[in-house]
Amino acid sequence: MQRYFVLNNQIRGNHIYIFGDDYHHIKNVMRMSIHDKALFCNQEGIVYLGSLESITKNEVVFTILEQLDDNRELSIEVVIAHGLVKRPKQEEVIRRLVELGASKYIPVLMERSIVKIEKSSDPKKERLERIVKEASEQCHRNRLLEITDIYSFEQLLKLREQFDLALYAYEEKRNLKSFKDILRSFTGKNILVLVGPEGGISDREVKLLEDHNFLPIGLGPRILRTETAPLYIMSAISYELELGENNES
Amino acid sequence: MQRYFVLNNQIRGNHIYIFGDDYHHIKNVMRMSIHDKALFCNQEGIVYLGSLESITKNEVVFTILEQLDDNRELSIEVVIAHGLVKRPKQEEVIRRLVELGASKYIPVLMERSIVKIEKSSDPKKERLERIVKEASEQCHRNRLLEITDIYSFEQLLKLREQFDLALYAYEEKRNLKSFKDILRSFTGKNILVLVGPEGGISDREVKLLEDHNFLPIGLGPRILRTETAPLYIMSAISYELELGENNES
């Protein structure tokens, strides 16, 4: 069944009010008519089953039939901080991170980022948010991946204290604690993971990360690209936390 | 250090003979000169350190200095069979599968494949093979991912008997055996995993897969796209088999 994300203020009493892109989608793409059903997620990730009640020139109204018990979110919050990469790569990563259950994506301006920017606000952020919304509807998420403005490296370091655990993917061979050991013993609520840009993480940045209690993790013997590492990390987290043992997955 | 894949017959005695694309790359892109070093993988995945000895108009010759102990391959063979999808998606998946360590990629013509083909040989296969070679060099693999011609579904079913384990990703809710349980108890040498095309796997195909002893696996509560599921599977396999417990990863 089709699924839409709505703001809490679009739900009033027993009704859900739809306009804009979703209105267009329901009317012209799905061509829904009276009594057709759809699912709606509010900003807390609660899912409602709605039945189409009326369509006007710029609004469609659904009546809430019931609230569903349908949680498909990871049990912990995973925030991916990603060295700033070129736009097509960024879009690909974001699309996949939505499916894989990440909570937030933070583009970080790092020393070896090839992409240069003038200011931290991104004029094309609206496009990214549309990608997130579409991908979230398709993969049946309850919450939208949040995309932040571009962070400086110092802003990222400051963010550390809000997290129970902070990691960074690091390919240099050292005595790394295993990502598997770390995940299996983790009992907190949120994780921040940094993946560097194409050129990797500079020595100065590694030093700062260590000073701020970010732990390095290895992701196996092959060198993963900057657009593959976040998917590996999220897949591993889902595998570890979401796939059952001794029963169904 | 730069890494190249060579055929066994390019290695004769103590020398490695390079021509074609790699010749061009060494001469014009890397601009190497006498005594510069590079790594060479033969078809068995053995890695040699070579020193440039001579460059002629169409050939460059390296002298082998030593054979390196540098194995970055998964300990098992994982073959991904993938319902035929459109070319850009296929290329993206193949690029990632190289990094994630898959052995072979088999495009399979399935009932719900949107892409239609006339014959199983693919005129653009050469392009895919170039993508594989480049990606393999970058991620430091020892072996090249093999890409087969397009299989019919019946050919895929026949392939089953060559594998210790065969799985298919299936999103329908049922009493699935967990992918995690299956992986952790696996002691064989090779795994075949099927991921359906955009439209999924048809009921008839599911029936045939079951008849041929393919096991369904779930990949978590969210619906993964056909281009994401293979990456999840390979990441999970790497995580399970390659990341250490109680020591370095």
Tab-separated table of C-alpha atoms in Angstrom:
chain	number	residue	atom	x	y	z
A	1	MET	CA	0.000	0.000	0.000
A	2	GLN	CA	1.177	3.519	-0.757
A	3	ARG	CA	2.802	5.322	2.155
A	4	TYR	CA	3.178	9.071	2.774
A	5	PHE	CA	5.060	11.110	5.353
A	6	VAL	CA	3.073	13.946	6.853
A	7	LEU	CA	3.741	16.687	9.361
A	8	ASN	CA	1.948	16.397	12.669
A	9	ASN	CA	-0.055	19.506	11.873
A	10	GLN	CA	-1.514	17.813	8.800
A	11	ILE	CA	-3.342	15.462	11.164
A	12	ARG	CA	-6.241	17.155	12.895
A	13	GLY	CA	-8.723	15.138	14.868
A	14	ASN	CA	-9.642	12.114	12.841
A	15	HIS	CA	-8.527	13.545	9.502
A	16	ILE	CA	-5.346	13.857	7.463
A	17	TYR	CA	-4.995	16.802	5.092
A	18	ILE	CA	-2.761	16.393	2.035
A	19	PHE	CA	-1.579	19.073	-0.411
A	20	GLY	CA	1.425	19.883	-2.592
A	21	ASP	CA	3.492	17.035	-4.071
A	22	ASP	CA	1.627	14.298	-2.215
A	23	TYR	CA	-1.699	15.711	-3.364
A	24	HIS	CA	-0.441	15.540	-6.934
A	25	HIS	CA	0.848	12.005	-6.413
A	26	ILE	CA	-2.399	10.724	-4.926
A	27	LYS	CA	-4.601	12.401	-7.526
A	28	ASN	CA	-2.588	12.158	-10.738
A	29	VAL	CA	-0.091	9.341	-10.264
A	30	MET	CA	-1.993	6.879	-8.086
A	31	ARG	CA	-5.361	8.171	-9.376
A	32	MET	CA	-7.017	7.298	-6.089
A	33	SER	CA	-10.713	7.707	-5.553
A	34	ILE	CA	-13.133	7.792	-2.610
A	35	HIS	CA	-12.551	5.011	-0.035
A	36	ASP	CA	-9.149	4.087	-1.430
A	37	LYS	CA	-6.654	3.325	1.326
A	38	ALA	CA	-3.178	4.655	2.049
A	39	LEU	CA	-0.708	4.723	4.956
A	40	PHE	CA	0.496	7.900	6.665
A	41	CYS	CA	3.497	8.339	8.975
A	42	ASN	CA	3.586	11.303	11.296
A	43	GLN	CA	6.766	12.913	12.623
A	44	GLU	CA	6.944	10.465	15.526
A	45	GLY	CA	6.908	7.528	13.135
A	46	ILE	CA	3.361	6.482	14.018
A	47	VAL	CA	1.542	4.887	11.101
A	48	TYR	CA	-2.121	5.439	10.330
A	49	LEU	CA	-4.315	3.665	7.844
A	50	GLY	CA	-6.455	6.225	6.063
A	51	SER	CA	-9.439	6.063	3.735
A	52	LEU	CA	-9.877	8.761	1.107
A	53	GLU	CA	-12.828	10.966	2.004
A	54	SER	CA	-12.735	13.909	-0.379
A	55	ILE	CA	-10.678	15.559	-3.125
A	56	THR	CA	-10.887	19.257	-3.843
A	57	LYS	CA	-8.917	21.418	-6.270
A	58	ASN	CA	-5.859	21.560	-4.009
A	59	GLU	CA	-6.409	19.217	-1.114
A	60	VAL	CA	-7.280	15.634	-0.411
A	61	VAL	CA	-8.647	14.515	2.946
A	62	PHE	CA	-8.304	11.054	4.447
A	63	THR	CA	-10.228	9.687	7.417
A	64	ILE	CA	-8.118	7.727	9.881
A	65	LEU	CA	-9.384	4.160	10.143
A	66	GLU	CA	-6.829	2.893	12.605
A	67	GLN	CA	-3.347	3.305	14.037
A	68	LEU	CA	-1.093	0.458	12.973
A	69	ASP	CA	1.575	-1.347	14.917
A	70	ASP	CA	4.212	-1.189	12.224
A	71	ASN	CA	7.662	-0.199	13.395
A	72	ARG	CA	10.475	-0.784	10.926
A	73	GLU	CA	13.083	1.463	12.485
A	74	LEU	CA	16.400	0.339	13.926
A	75	SER	CA	16.321	0.061	17.705
A	76	ILE	CA	19.215	2.528	17.971
A	77	GLU	CA	19.917	5.853	16.331
A	78	VAL	CA	22.783	5.740	13.828
A	79	VAL	CA	24.152	9.005	12.497
A	80	ILE	CA	26.487	8.871	9.507
A	81	ALA	CA	28.934	11.749	9.202
A	82	HIS	CA	30.424	11.705	5.718
A	83	GLY	CA	33.360	13.672	4.397
A	84	LEU	CA	31.959	15.965	1.744
A	85	VAL	CA	31.863	14.153	-1.614
A	86	LYS	CA	30.555	15.056	-5.023
A	87	ARG	CA	26.835	15.372	-5.428
A	88	PRO	CA	26.017	12.192	-7.417
A	89	LYS	CA	27.893	10.063	-4.875
A	90	GLN	CA	26.198	11.843	-2.041
A	91	GLU	CA	22.775	11.221	-3.538
A	92	GLU	CA	23.514	7.548	-4.057
A	93	VAL	CA	24.721	7.139	-0.484
A	94	ILE	CA	21.710	8.959	0.937
A	95	ARG	CA	19.280	6.814	-1.035
A	96	ARG	CA	20.871	3.642	0.328
A	97	LEU	CA	21.187	4.963	3.881
A	98	VAL	CA	17.447	5.549	3.946
A	99	GLU	CA	16.806	1.899	3.115
A	100	LEU	CA	19.414	0.727	5.580
A	101	GLY	CA	17.859	2.648	8.447
A	102	ALA	CA	20.219	5.535	9.262
A	103	SER	CA	18.737	8.385	11.322
A	104	LYS	CA	20.770	11.305	10.140
A	105	TYR	CA	23.325	12.225	7.481
A	106	ILE	CA	25.878	14.928	8.201
A	107	PRO	CA	28.105	16.120	5.330
A	108	VAL	CA	31.412	17.227	6.823
A	109	LEU	CA	33.935	19.507	5.187
A	110	MET	CA	37.256	17.742	5.684
A	111	GLU	CA	40.823	18.478	4.672
A	112	ARG	CA	40.818	16.057	1.777
A	113	SER	CA	37.323	16.811	0.489
A	114	ILE	CA	37.638	17.528	-3.208
A	115	VAL	CA	34.397	19.456	-3.226
A	116	LYS	CA	34.801	23.006	-2.068
A	117	ILE	CA	31.967	25.112	-0.777
A	118	GLU	CA	31.477	28.724	0.118
A	119	LYS	CA	28.905	28.415	2.833
A	120	SER	CA	27.340	25.677	4.861
A	121	SER	CA	23.782	26.104	3.629
A	122	ASP	CA	23.062	24.051	0.555
A	123	PRO	CA	20.795	25.428	-2.142
A	124	LYS	CA	20.078	21.935	-3.435
A	125	LYS	CA	19.073	20.501	-0.095
A	126	GLU	CA	15.457	20.474	-1.171
A	127	ARG	CA	16.296	17.961	-3.861
A	128	LEU	CA	18.004	15.707	-1.315
A	129	GLU	CA	14.985	15.921	0.937
A	130	ARG	CA	12.724	14.841	-1.906
A	131	ILE	CA	15.014	11.861	-2.559
A	132	VAL	CA	14.784	10.932	1.118
A	133	LYS	CA	11.010	11.186	1.175
A	134	GLU	CA	10.550	9.025	-1.907
A	135	ALA	CA	13.049	6.417	-0.757
A	136	SER	CA	11.486	6.327	2.717
A	137	GLU	CA	8.034	5.747	1.301
A	138	GLN	CA	9.275	2.927	-0.880
A	139	CYS	CA	11.233	1.092	1.772
A	140	HIS	CA	8.496	1.484	4.413
A	141	ARG	CA	10.344	3.512	6.963
A	142	ASN	CA	8.566	5.212	9.837
A	143	ARG	CA	10.896	8.168	10.032
A	144	LEU	CA	12.642	10.353	7.511
A	145	LEU	CA	16.420	10.428	7.403
A	146	GLU	CA	17.456	13.896	8.507
A	147	ILE	CA	20.031	15.699	6.375
A	148	THR	CA	21.890	18.488	8.104
A	149	ASP	CA	23.690	21.483	6.685
A	150	ILE	CA	27.381	20.989	6.033
A	151	TYR	CA	29.403	20.752	9.253
A	152	SER	CA	32.951	21.894	9.796
A	153	PHE	CA	35.249	19.265	11.277
A	154	GLU	CA	35.245	21.171	14.558
A	155	GLN	CA	31.457	21.083	14.669
A	156	LEU	CA	31.604	17.333	14.208
A	157	LEU	CA	34.053	16.982	17.100
A	158	LYS	CA	31.750	18.998	19.321
A	159	LEU	CA	28.861	16.727	18.447
A	160	ARG	CA	30.705	13.785	20.004
A	161	GLU	CA	29.437	14.343	23.510
A	162	GLN	CA	25.818	13.782	22.450
A	163	PHE	CA	26.589	10.162	21.515
A	164	ASP	CA	27.133	6.986	23.480
A	165	LEU	CA	29.654	5.798	20.921
A	166	ALA	CA	31.592	7.466	18.113
A	167	LEU	CA	33.535	5.579	15.448
A	168	TYR	CA	35.493	6.360	12.310
A	169	ALA	CA	36.312	4.049	9.423
A	170	TYR	CA	40.051	3.809	9.061
A	171	GLU	CA	41.862	1.619	6.601
A	172	GLU	CA	45.389	1.918	7.932
A	173	LYS	CA	46.514	-1.307	9.520
A	174	ARG	CA	46.782	-0.951	13.250
A	175	ASN	CA	45.585	-2.742	16.308
A	176	LEU	CA	42.013	-1.768	15.745
A	177	LYS	CA	39.302	-2.923	18.029
A	178	SER	CA	36.926	-4.969	15.906
A	179	PHE	CA	33.743	-3.306	14.745
A	180	LYS	CA	32.061	-6.621	15.565
A	181	ASP	CA	33.253	-6.633	19.158
A	182	ILE	CA	32.237	-3.018	19.574
A	183	LEU	CA	28.743	-3.588	18.187
A	184	ARG	CA	28.126	-6.743	20.155
A	185	SER	CA	28.997	-5.143	23.447
A	186	PHE	CA	27.162	-1.898	22.720
A	187	THR	CA	24.279	-1.146	25.056
A	188	GLY	CA	23.746	2.554	24.374
A	189	LYS	CA	21.144	4.365	22.334
A	190	ASN	CA	23.006	6.194	19.615
A	191	ILE	CA	26.135	5.870	17.488
A	192	LEU	CA	27.964	8.429	15.410
A	193	VAL	CA	30.109	7.031	12.562
A	194	LEU	CA	32.442	9.078	10.407
A	195	VAL	CA	33.505	7.996	6.917
A	196	GLY	CA	36.154	10.156	5.267
A	197	PRO	CA	35.966	11.638	1.756
A	198	GLU	CA	37.661	10.122	-1.348
A	199	GLY	CA	41.109	11.136	-0.176
A	200	GLY	CA	40.673	9.707	3.290
A	201	ILE	CA	41.170	11.233	6.707
A	202	SER	CA	44.280	13.364	7.262
A	203	ASP	CA	46.763	12.679	10.064
A	204	ARG	CA	45.754	15.873	11.786
A	205	GLU	CA	42.107	14.838	11.688
A	206	VAL	CA	42.919	11.347	12.995
A	207	LYS	CA	44.732	12.939	15.907
A	208	LEU	CA	41.752	15.164	16.696
A	209	LEU	CA	39.342	12.236	16.425
A	210	GLU	CA	41.438	10.274	18.900
A	211	ASP	CA	41.572	13.233	21.258
A	212	HIS	CA	37.790	13.353	21.156
A	213	ASN	CA	37.301	9.663	21.858
A	214	PHE	CA	36.281	8.510	18.400
A	215	LEU	CA	37.333	4.853	17.942
A	216	PRO	CA	38.833	3.655	14.638
A	217	ILE	CA	37.196	0.609	13.040
A	218	GLY	CA	38.351	-1.549	10.141
A	219	LEU	CA	35.899	-2.831	7.552
A	220	GLY	CA	37.730	-5.861	6.256
A	221	PRO	CA	40.823	-6.427	4.125
A	222	ARG	CA	39.731	-4.652	0.958
A	223	ILE	CA	39.781	-0.889	0.532
A	224	LEU	CA	36.203	0.380	0.418
A	225	ARG	CA	35.322	3.537	-1.438
A	226	THR	CA	33.877	6.458	0.452
A	227	GLU	CA	30.456	5.711	-1.027
A	228	THR	CA	30.594	2.002	-0.090
A	229	ALA	CA	31.814	2.223	3.505
A	230	PRO	CA	28.611	3.828	4.885
A	231	LEU	CA	26.542	1.025	3.308
A	232	TYR	CA	28.811	-1.634	4.800
A	233	ILE	CA	28.494	-0.031	8.222
A	234	MET	CA	24.704	0.231	8.098
A	235	SER	CA	24.311	-3.286	6.685
A	236	ALA	CA	26.491	-4.676	9.453
A	237	ILE	CA	24.493	-2.820	12.106
A	238	SER	CA	21.208	-4.085	10.681
A	239	TYR	CA	22.610	-7.610	10.410
A	240	GLU	CA	23.843	-7.525	13.997
A	241	LEU	CA	20.779	-5.897	15.564
A	242	GLU	CA	17.842	-6.726	13.330
A	243	LEU	CA	18.331	-10.247	12.036
A	244	GLY	CA	17.100	-12.801	14.510
A	245	GLU	CA	19.016	-15.624	16.038
A	246	ASN	CA	17.370	-19.022	16.165
A	247	ASN	CA	14.181	-17.781	14.630
A	248	GLU	CA	12.826	-15.624	11.855
A	249	SER	CA	14.685	-12.607	10.548
B	1	MET	CA	51.211	1.269	-4.864
B	2	GLN	CA	49.578	0.797	-8.237
B	3	ARG	CA	48.209	-2.694	-8.856
B	4	TYR	CA	47.536	-4.472	-12.164
B	5	PHE	CA	45.832	-7.726	-13.083
B	6	VAL	CA	47.712	-9.808	-15.614
B	7	LEU	CA	47.146	-13.082	-17.395
B	8	ASN	CA	49.421	-15.924	-16.410
B	9	ASN	CA	50.951	-15.919	-19.884
B	10	GLN	CA	52.111	-12.338	-19.386
B	11	ILE	CA	54.485	-13.652	-16.743
B	12	ARG	CA	57.431	-15.506	-18.277
B	13	GLY	CA	60.380	-16.479	-16.154
B	14	ASN	CA	61.317	-13.542	-14.023
B	15	HIS	CA	59.572	-10.946	-16.174
B	16	ILE	CA	56.104	-9.464	-16.599
B	17	TYR	CA	55.103	-8.153	-20.032
B	18	ILE	CA	52.496	-5.380	-20.194
B	19	PHE	CA	50.704	-4.026	-23.272
B	20	GLY	CA	47.334	-2.533	-24.232
B	21	ASP	CA	45.400	-0.477	-21.666
B	22	ASP	CA	47.781	-1.195	-18.808
B	23	TYR	CA	50.744	-0.187	-20.956
B	24	HIS	CA	49.008	3.100	-21.663
B	25	HIS	CA	48.193	3.557	-17.970
B	26	ILE	CA	51.745	2.891	-16.814
B	27	LYS	CA	53.342	5.067	-19.464
B	28	ASN	CA	50.934	7.974	-19.870
B	29	VAL	CA	48.853	8.125	-16.706
B	30	MET	CA	51.295	7.014	-14.014
B	31	ARG	CA	54.290	8.187	-16.120
B	32	MET	CA	56.485	5.529	-14.571
B	33	SER	CA	60.163	5.296	-15.354
B	34	ILE	CA	62.950	2.757	-14.939
B	35	HIS	CA	63.055	1.113	-11.480
B	36	ASP	CA	59.594	2.337	-10.502
B	37	LYS	CA	57.606	-0.303	-8.615
B	38	ALA	CA	54.143	-1.756	-9.136
B	39	LEU	CA	52.124	-4.782	-7.994
B	40	PHE	CA	50.850	-7.491	-10.329
B	41	CYS	CA	48.187	-10.146	-9.624
B	42	ASN	CA	48.142	-13.253	-11.758
B	43	GLN	CA	45.042	-15.324	-12.444
B	44	GLU	CA	45.531	-17.343	-9.262
B	45	GLY	CA	45.532	-14.187	-7.167
B	46	ILE	CA	49.253	-14.336	-6.454
B	47	VAL	CA	50.782	-10.881	-6.042
B	48	TYR	CA	54.225	-9.937	-7.334
B	49	LEU	CA	56.217	-6.806	-6.688
B	50	GLY	CA	57.803	-5.690	-9.941
B	51	SER	CA	60.418	-3.124	-10.906
B	52	LEU	CA	60.196	-1.417	-14.287
B	53	GLU	CA	62.968	-2.621	-16.550
B	54	SER	CA	62.235	-1.287	-20.007
B	55	ILE	CA	59.642	0.588	-22.050
B	56	THR	CA	59.354	0.159	-25.804
B	57	LYS	CA	56.822	1.573	-28.268
B	58	ASN	CA	54.123	-0.935	-27.299
B	59	GLU	CA	55.337	-2.905	-24.320
B	60	VAL	CA	56.678	-2.369	-20.852
B	61	VAL	CA	58.619	-5.047	-19.018
B	62	PHE	CA	58.885	-5.438	-15.256
B	63	THR	CA	61.345	-7.613	-13.382
B	64	ILE	CA	59.838	-9.573	-10.503
B	65	LEU	CA	61.501	-8.603	-7.231
B	66	GLU	CA	59.466	-10.820	-4.937
B	67	GLN	CA	56.202	-12.650	-4.413
B	68	LEU	CA	54.114	-11.016	-1.696
B	69	ASP	CA	51.962	-12.595	0.954
B	70	ASP	CA	48.960	-10.367	0.422
B	71	ASN	CA	45.621	-12.149	0.329
B	72	ARG	CA	42.561	-9.944	0.584
B	73	GLU	CA	39.971	-12.393	-0.702
B	74	LEU	CA	37.036	-13.761	1.271
B	75	SER	CA	37.676	-17.245	2.613
B	76	ILE	CA	34.602	-18.554	0.771
B	77	GLU	CA	33.325	-18.104	-2.747
B	78	VAL	CA	30.152	-16.000	-2.949
B	79	VAL	CA	28.271	-15.885	-6.221
B	80	ILE	CA	25.557	-13.254	-6.619
B	81	ALA	CA	22.793	-14.102	-9.084
B	82	HIS	CA	20.839	-10.954	-9.840
B	83	GLY	CA	17.545	-10.611	-11.660
B	84	LEU	CA	18.297	-8.657	-14.813
B	85	VAL	CA	18.100	-4.922	-14.069
B	86	LYS	CA	18.798	-1.822	-16.112
B	87	ARG	CA	22.381	-1.141	-17.061
B	88	PRO	CA	23.215	1.795	-14.736
B	89	LYS	CA	21.969	-0.155	-11.713
B	90	GLN	CA	23.858	-3.201	-12.835
B	91	GLU	CA	27.078	-1.230	-13.169
B	92	GLU	CA	26.664	0.291	-9.737
B	93	VAL	CA	26.038	-3.087	-8.138
B	94	ILE	CA	29.008	-4.661	-9.888
B	95	ARG	CA	31.353	-1.892	-8.783
B	96	ARG	CA	30.315	-2.380	-5.151
B	97	LEU	CA	30.383	-6.173	-5.332
B	98	VAL	CA	34.006	-6.021	-6.403
B	99	GLU	CA	34.909	-4.065	-3.279
B	100	LEU	CA	32.812	-6.307	-1.075
B	101	GLY	CA	34.569	-9.442	-2.300
B	102	ALA	CA	32.045	-11.348	-4.443
B	103	SER	CA	33.507	-14.010	-6.745
B	104	LYS	CA	31.016	-14.002	-9.574
B	105	TYR	CA	28.016	-12.036	-10.845
B	106	ILE	CA	25.320	-13.802	-12.823
B	107	PRO	CA	22.598	-11.687	-14.455
B	108	VAL	CA	19.429	-13.800	-14.603
B	109	LEU	CA	16.473	-13.205	-16.878
B	110	MET	CA	13.463	-13.489	-14.575
B	111	GLU	CA	9.718	-13.125	-15.068
B	112	ARG	CA	9.562	-9.650	-13.618
B	113	SER	CA	12.742	-8.305	-15.201
B	114	ILE	CA	11.822	-5.057	-16.894
B	115	VAL	CA	14.809	-5.273	-19.201
B	116	LYS	CA	14.209	-7.507	-22.169
B	117	ILE	CA	16.965	-9.084	-24.192
B	118	GLU	CA	17.191	-10.985	-27.404
B	119	LYS	CA	20.147	-13.166	-26.710
B	120	SER	CA	22.271	-14.086	-23.758
B	121	SER	CA	25.536	-12.676	-25.045
B	122	ASP	CA	26.019	-9.067	-24.093
B	123	PRO	CA	27.726	-6.710	-26.519
B	124	LYS	CA	28.579	-4.342	-23.677
B	125	LYS	CA	30.206	-6.956	-21.510
B	126	GLU	CA	33.619	-5.557	-22.319
B	127	ARG	CA	32.684	-2.317	-20.591
B	128	LEU	CA	31.618	-4.213	-17.477
B	129	GLU	CA	34.877	-6.096	-17.454
B	130	ARG	CA	36.811	-2.840	-17.603
B	131	ILE	CA	34.799	-1.550	-14.629
B	132	VAL	CA	35.648	-4.723	-12.720
B	133	LYS	CA	39.342	-4.451	-13.492
B	134	GLU	CA	39.579	-0.826	-12.407
B	135	ALA	CA	37.559	-1.384	-9.239
B	136	SER	CA	39.617	-4.474	-8.371
B	137	GLU	CA	42.868	-2.584	-8.734
B	138	GLN	CA	41.625	0.212	-6.513
B	139	CYS	CA	40.273	-1.946	-3.724
B	140	HIS	CA	43.313	-4.277	-3.719
B	141	ARG	CA	41.640	-7.507	-4.636
B	142	ASN	CA	43.644	-10.544	-5.666
B	143	ARG	CA	41.079	-11.870	-8.082
B	144	LEU	CA	38.750	-10.350	-10.617
B	145	LEU	CA	35.006	-10.673	-10.172
B	146	GLU	CA	33.763	-12.883	-12.976
B	147	ILE	CA	30.732	-11.687	-14.919
B	148	THR	CA	28.858	-14.393	-16.794
B	149	ASP	CA	26.566	-14.151	-19.775
B	150	ILE	CA	22.891	-13.775	-18.973
B	151	TYR	CA	21.394	-16.963	-17.517
B	152	SER	CA	17.860	-18.195	-17.940
B	153	PHE	CA	16.085	-19.036	-14.693
B	154	GLU	CA	16.357	-22.718	-15.556
B	155	GLN	CA	20.118	-22.402	-15.987
B	156	LEU	CA	20.306	-20.833	-12.537
B	157	LEU	CA	18.352	-23.714	-11.007
B	158	LYS	CA	20.719	-26.196	-12.623
B	159	LEU	CA	23.681	-24.364	-11.138
B	160	ARG	CA	22.403	-25.128	-7.638
B	161	GLU	CA	24.101	-28.486	-7.341
B	162	GLN	CA	27.556	-26.940	-7.634
B	163	PHE	CA	27.052	-25.032	-4.368
B	164	ASP	CA	27.145	-25.982	-0.705
B	165	LEU	CA	24.423	-23.451	0.037
B	166	ALA	CA	21.923	-21.525	-2.074
B	167	LEU	CA	19.826	-18.618	-0.784
B	168	TYR	CA	17.360	-16.099	-2.147
B	169	ALA	CA	16.385	-12.741	-0.668
B	170	TYR	CA	12.674	-12.725	0.000
B	171	GLU	CA	10.765	-9.926	1.621
B	172	GLU	CA	7.445	-11.650	2.227
B	173	LYS	CA	6.894	-12.290	5.900
B	174	ARG	CA	7.135	-15.937	6.694
B	175	ASN	CA	8.968	-18.155	9.076
B	176	LEU	CA	12.298	-17.542	7.477
B	177	LYS	CA	15.425	-19.074	8.819
B	178	SER	CA	17.660	-16.206	9.821
B	179	PHE	CA	20.468	-15.256	7.455
B	180	LYS	CA	22.584	-14.844	10.582
B	181	ASP	CA	21.937	-18.367	11.813
B	182	ILE	CA	22.609	-19.757	8.367
B	183	LEU	CA	25.908	-17.905	7.995
B	184	ARG	CA	27.141	-18.737	11.474
B	185	SER	CA	26.588	-22.430	11.020
B	186	PHE	CA	27.951	-22.549	7.477
B	187	THR	CA	31.037	-24.683	7.032
B	188	GLY	CA	31.073	-25.109	3.249
B	189	LYS	CA	33.144	-23.464	0.575
B	190	ASN	CA	30.722	-21.639	-1.687
B	191	ILE	CA	27.377	-19.850	-1.530
B	192	LEU	CA	24.992	-18.862	-4.298
B	193	VAL	CA	22.626	-15.979	-3.479
B	194	LEU	CA	19.794	-14.809	-5.712
B	195	VAL	CA	18.371	-11.288	-5.533
B	196	GLY	CA	15.288	-10.661	-7.678
B	197	PRO	CA	14.806	-7.778	-10.126
B	198	GLU	CA	12.859	-4.562	-9.340
B	199	GLY	CA	9.509	-6.327	-9.473
B	200	GLY	CA	10.615	-9.132	-7.169
B	201	ILE	CA	10.457	-12.891	-7.551
B	202	SER	CA	7.253	-14.392	-8.960
B	203	ASP	CA	5.281	-17.097	-7.143
B	204	ARG	CA	6.182	-19.598	-9.807
B	205	GLU	CA	9.867	-18.792	-9.387
B	206	VAL	CA	9.627	-19.073	-5.588
B	207	LYS	CA	8.087	-22.502	-6.002
B	208	LEU	CA	10.907	-23.597	-8.295
B	209	LEU	CA	13.551	-22.201	-5.955
B	210	GLU	CA	12.053	-24.169	-3.086
B	211	ASP	CA	11.950	-27.315	-5.188
B	212	HIS	CA	15.644	-26.856	-5.870
B	213	ASN	CA	16.610	-26.343	-2.255
B	214	PHE	CA	17.244	-22.603	-2.294
B	215	LEU	CA	16.522	-21.164	1.182
B	216	PRO	CA	14.695	-17.828	1.585
B	217	ILE	CA	16.400	-15.204	3.770
B	218	GLY	CA	15.071	-11.928	5.144
B	219	LEU	CA	17.254	-8.834	5.233
B	220	GLY	CA	15.597	-6.866	8.003
B	221	PRO	CA	12.305	-5.003	8.368
B	222	ARG	CA	12.735	-2.442	5.605
B	223	ILE	CA	12.233	-3.205	1.938
B	224	LEU	CA	15.589	-3.093	0.180
B	225	ARG	CA	15.856	-2.224	-3.474
B	226	THR	CA	17.246	-4.739	-5.905
B	227	GLU	CA	20.478	-2.755	-6.109
B	228	THR	CA	20.872	-2.517	-2.314
B	229	ALA	CA	20.156	-6.115	-1.304
B	230	PRO	CA	23.338	-7.566	-2.886
B	231	LEU	CA	25.446	-5.005	-0.991
B	232	TYR	CA	23.708	-5.832	2.288
B	233	ILE	CA	24.339	-9.537	1.712
B	234	MET	CA	28.023	-9.094	0.883
B	235	SER	CA	28.588	-6.637	3.744
B	236	ALA	CA	26.978	-9.056	6.179
B	237	ILE	CA	29.131	-11.929	4.897
B	238	SER	CA	32.290	-9.840	5.212
B	239	TYR	CA	31.260	-8.659	8.669
B	240	GLU	CA	30.544	-12.205	9.798
B	241	LEU	CA	33.603	-13.871	8.274
B	242	GLU	CA	36.277	-11.197	7.999
B	243	LEU	CA	35.984	-8.955	11.023
B	244	GLY	CA	37.804	-10.410	13.983
B	245	GLU	CA	36.402	-11.176	17.378
B	246	ASN	CA	38.432	-10.095	20.395
B	247	ASN	CA	41.213	-8.649	18.318
B	248	GLU	CA	41.929	-6.563	15.265
B	249	SER	CA	39.588	-6.473	12.295
